[in-house]
């Protein structure tokens, strides 16, 4: 009976080591995902800001640019600054649009 307990303890020890390794892998992937999400969010925001800057220089925004900004915003706005830019773009779009870029 003692041999069975020792054998079971060894097996549980191996399982515990494997679980620890998997936990480390999951934690590493979680950190990598957070970093990637942050980069993606930054790129989305940069694209919206660029659309805004172009529209501001032209004094109007094309339907295509406005649609693109809205689609980017839908992916992940999550910023008061980006919210204010989208408000400005919406106001600009409401005042009139150009049909070509």
One Martini backbone bead per residue (centre of mass of N, CA, C, O) as a GRO file, in nm:
protein
  101
    1UNK     BB    1   0.057   0.064  -0.020
    2UNK     BB    2   0.298   0.257  -0.003
    3UNK     BB    3   0.373   0.239  -0.303
    4UNK     BB    4   0.113   0.377  -0.408
    5UNK     BB    5   0.160   0.648  -0.265
    6UNK     BB    6   0.429   0.712  -0.395
    7UNK     BB    7   0.330   0.696  -0.686
    8UNK     BB    8   0.110   0.911  -0.657
    9UNK     BB    9   0.298   1.140  -0.569
   10UNK     BB   10   0.465   1.143  -0.828
   11UNK     BB   11   0.232   1.204  -1.021
   12UNK     BB   12   0.141   1.468  -0.884
   13UNK     BB   13   0.412   1.611  -0.922
   14UNK     BB   14   0.405   1.611  -1.232
   15UNK     BB   15   0.138   1.763  -1.261
   16UNK     BB   16   0.226   2.017  -1.110
   17UNK     BB   17   0.455   2.095  -1.304
   18UNK     BB   18   0.278   2.116  -1.556
   19UNK     BB   19   0.090   2.338  -1.443
   20UNK     BB   20   0.309   2.548  -1.393
   21UNK     BB   21   0.396   2.571  -1.688
   22UNK     BB   22   0.116   2.658  -1.796
   23UNK     BB   23   0.088   2.910  -1.624
   24UNK     BB   24   0.332   3.056  -1.744
   25UNK     BB   25   0.228   3.058  -2.035
   26UNK     BB   26  -0.031   3.218  -1.980
   27UNK     BB   27   0.104   3.469  -1.861
   28UNK     BB   28   0.272   3.534  -2.110
   29UNK     BB   29   0.032   3.562  -2.311
   30UNK     BB   30  -0.114   3.785  -2.161
   31UNK     BB   31   0.109   3.998  -2.187
   32UNK     BB   32   0.125   3.993  -2.495
   33UNK     BB   33  -0.172   4.075  -2.546
   34UNK     BB   34  -0.161   4.348  -2.404
   35UNK     BB   35   0.053   4.469  -2.589
   36UNK     BB   36  -0.099   4.428  -2.857
   37UNK     BB   37  -0.351   4.591  -2.780
   38UNK     BB   38  -0.202   4.858  -2.739
   39UNK     BB   39  -0.097   4.884  -3.029
   40UNK     BB   40  -0.367   4.868  -3.176
   41UNK     BB   41  -0.496   5.113  -3.039
   42UNK     BB   42  -0.285   5.315  -3.134
   43UNK     BB   43  -0.334   5.274  -3.439
   44UNK     BB   44  -0.630   5.353  -3.443
   45UNK     BB   45  -0.592   5.638  -3.332
   46UNK     BB   46  -0.396   5.739  -3.548
   47UNK     BB   47  -0.593   5.708  -3.786
   48UNK     BB   48  -0.807   5.905  -3.681
   49UNK     BB   49  -0.623   6.152  -3.656
   50UNK     BB   50  -0.543   6.163  -3.954
   51UNK     BB   51  -0.823   6.210  -4.066
   52UNK     BB   52  -0.868   6.471  -3.911
   53UNK     BB   53  -0.629   6.634  -4.022
   54UNK     BB   54  -0.714   6.621  -4.317
   55UNK     BB   55  -0.993   6.751  -4.280
   56UNK     BB   56  -0.896   7.013  -4.153
   57UNK     BB   57  -0.725   7.111  -4.395
   58UNK     BB   58  -0.977   7.096  -4.603
   59UNK     BB   59  -1.264   7.155  -4.436
   60UNK     BB   60  -1.336   6.848  -4.494
   61UNK     BB   61  -1.523   6.538  -4.543
   62UNK     BB   62  -1.539   6.244  -4.664
   63UNK     BB   63  -1.727   5.969  -4.676
   64UNK     BB   64  -1.496   5.765  -4.663
   65UNK     BB   65  -1.345   5.883  -4.419
   66UNK     BB   66  -1.578   5.875  -4.222
   67UNK     BB   67  -1.631   5.573  -4.236
   68UNK     BB   68  -1.350   5.484  -4.146
   69UNK     BB   69  -1.355   5.620  -3.870
   70UNK     BB   70  -1.603   5.468  -3.766
   71UNK     BB   71  -1.484   5.183  -3.792
   72UNK     BB   72  -1.243   5.227  -3.606
   73UNK     BB   73  -1.409   5.312  -3.359
   74UNK     BB   74  -1.567   5.044  -3.326
   75UNK     BB   75  -1.323   4.869  -3.248
   76UNK     BB   76  -1.177   5.115  -3.051
   77UNK     BB   77  -1.199   5.380  -2.869
   78UNK     BB   78  -1.150   5.439  -2.553
   79UNK     BB   79  -1.147   5.778  -2.564
   80UNK     BB   80  -1.182   6.103  -2.507
   81UNK     BB   81  -1.017   6.209  -2.742
   82UNK     BB   82  -1.155   6.038  -2.964
   83UNK     BB   83  -1.437   6.136  -2.905
   84UNK     BB   84  -1.378   6.433  -2.984
   85UNK     BB   85  -1.298   6.373  -3.275
   86UNK     BB   86  -1.564   6.238  -3.361
   87UNK     BB   87  -1.734   6.484  -3.311
   88UNK     BB   88  -1.591   6.667  -3.515
   89UNK     BB   89  -1.640   6.485  -3.762
   90UNK     BB   90  -1.948   6.486  -3.744
   91UNK     BB   91  -1.980   6.790  -3.777
   92UNK     BB   92  -1.835   6.807  -4.047
   93UNK     BB   93  -2.020   6.607  -4.194
   94UNK     BB   94  -2.289   6.772  -4.142
   95UNK     BB   95  -2.195   7.033  -4.316
   96UNK     BB   96  -2.038   6.856  -4.526
   97UNK     BB   97  -1.936   6.699  -4.834
   98UNK     BB   98  -1.721   6.515  -5.022
   99UNK     BB   99  -1.691   6.282  -5.298
  100UNK     BB  100  -1.380   6.328  -5.311
  101UNK     BB  101  -1.011   6.270  -5.255
   0.00000   0.00000   0.00000
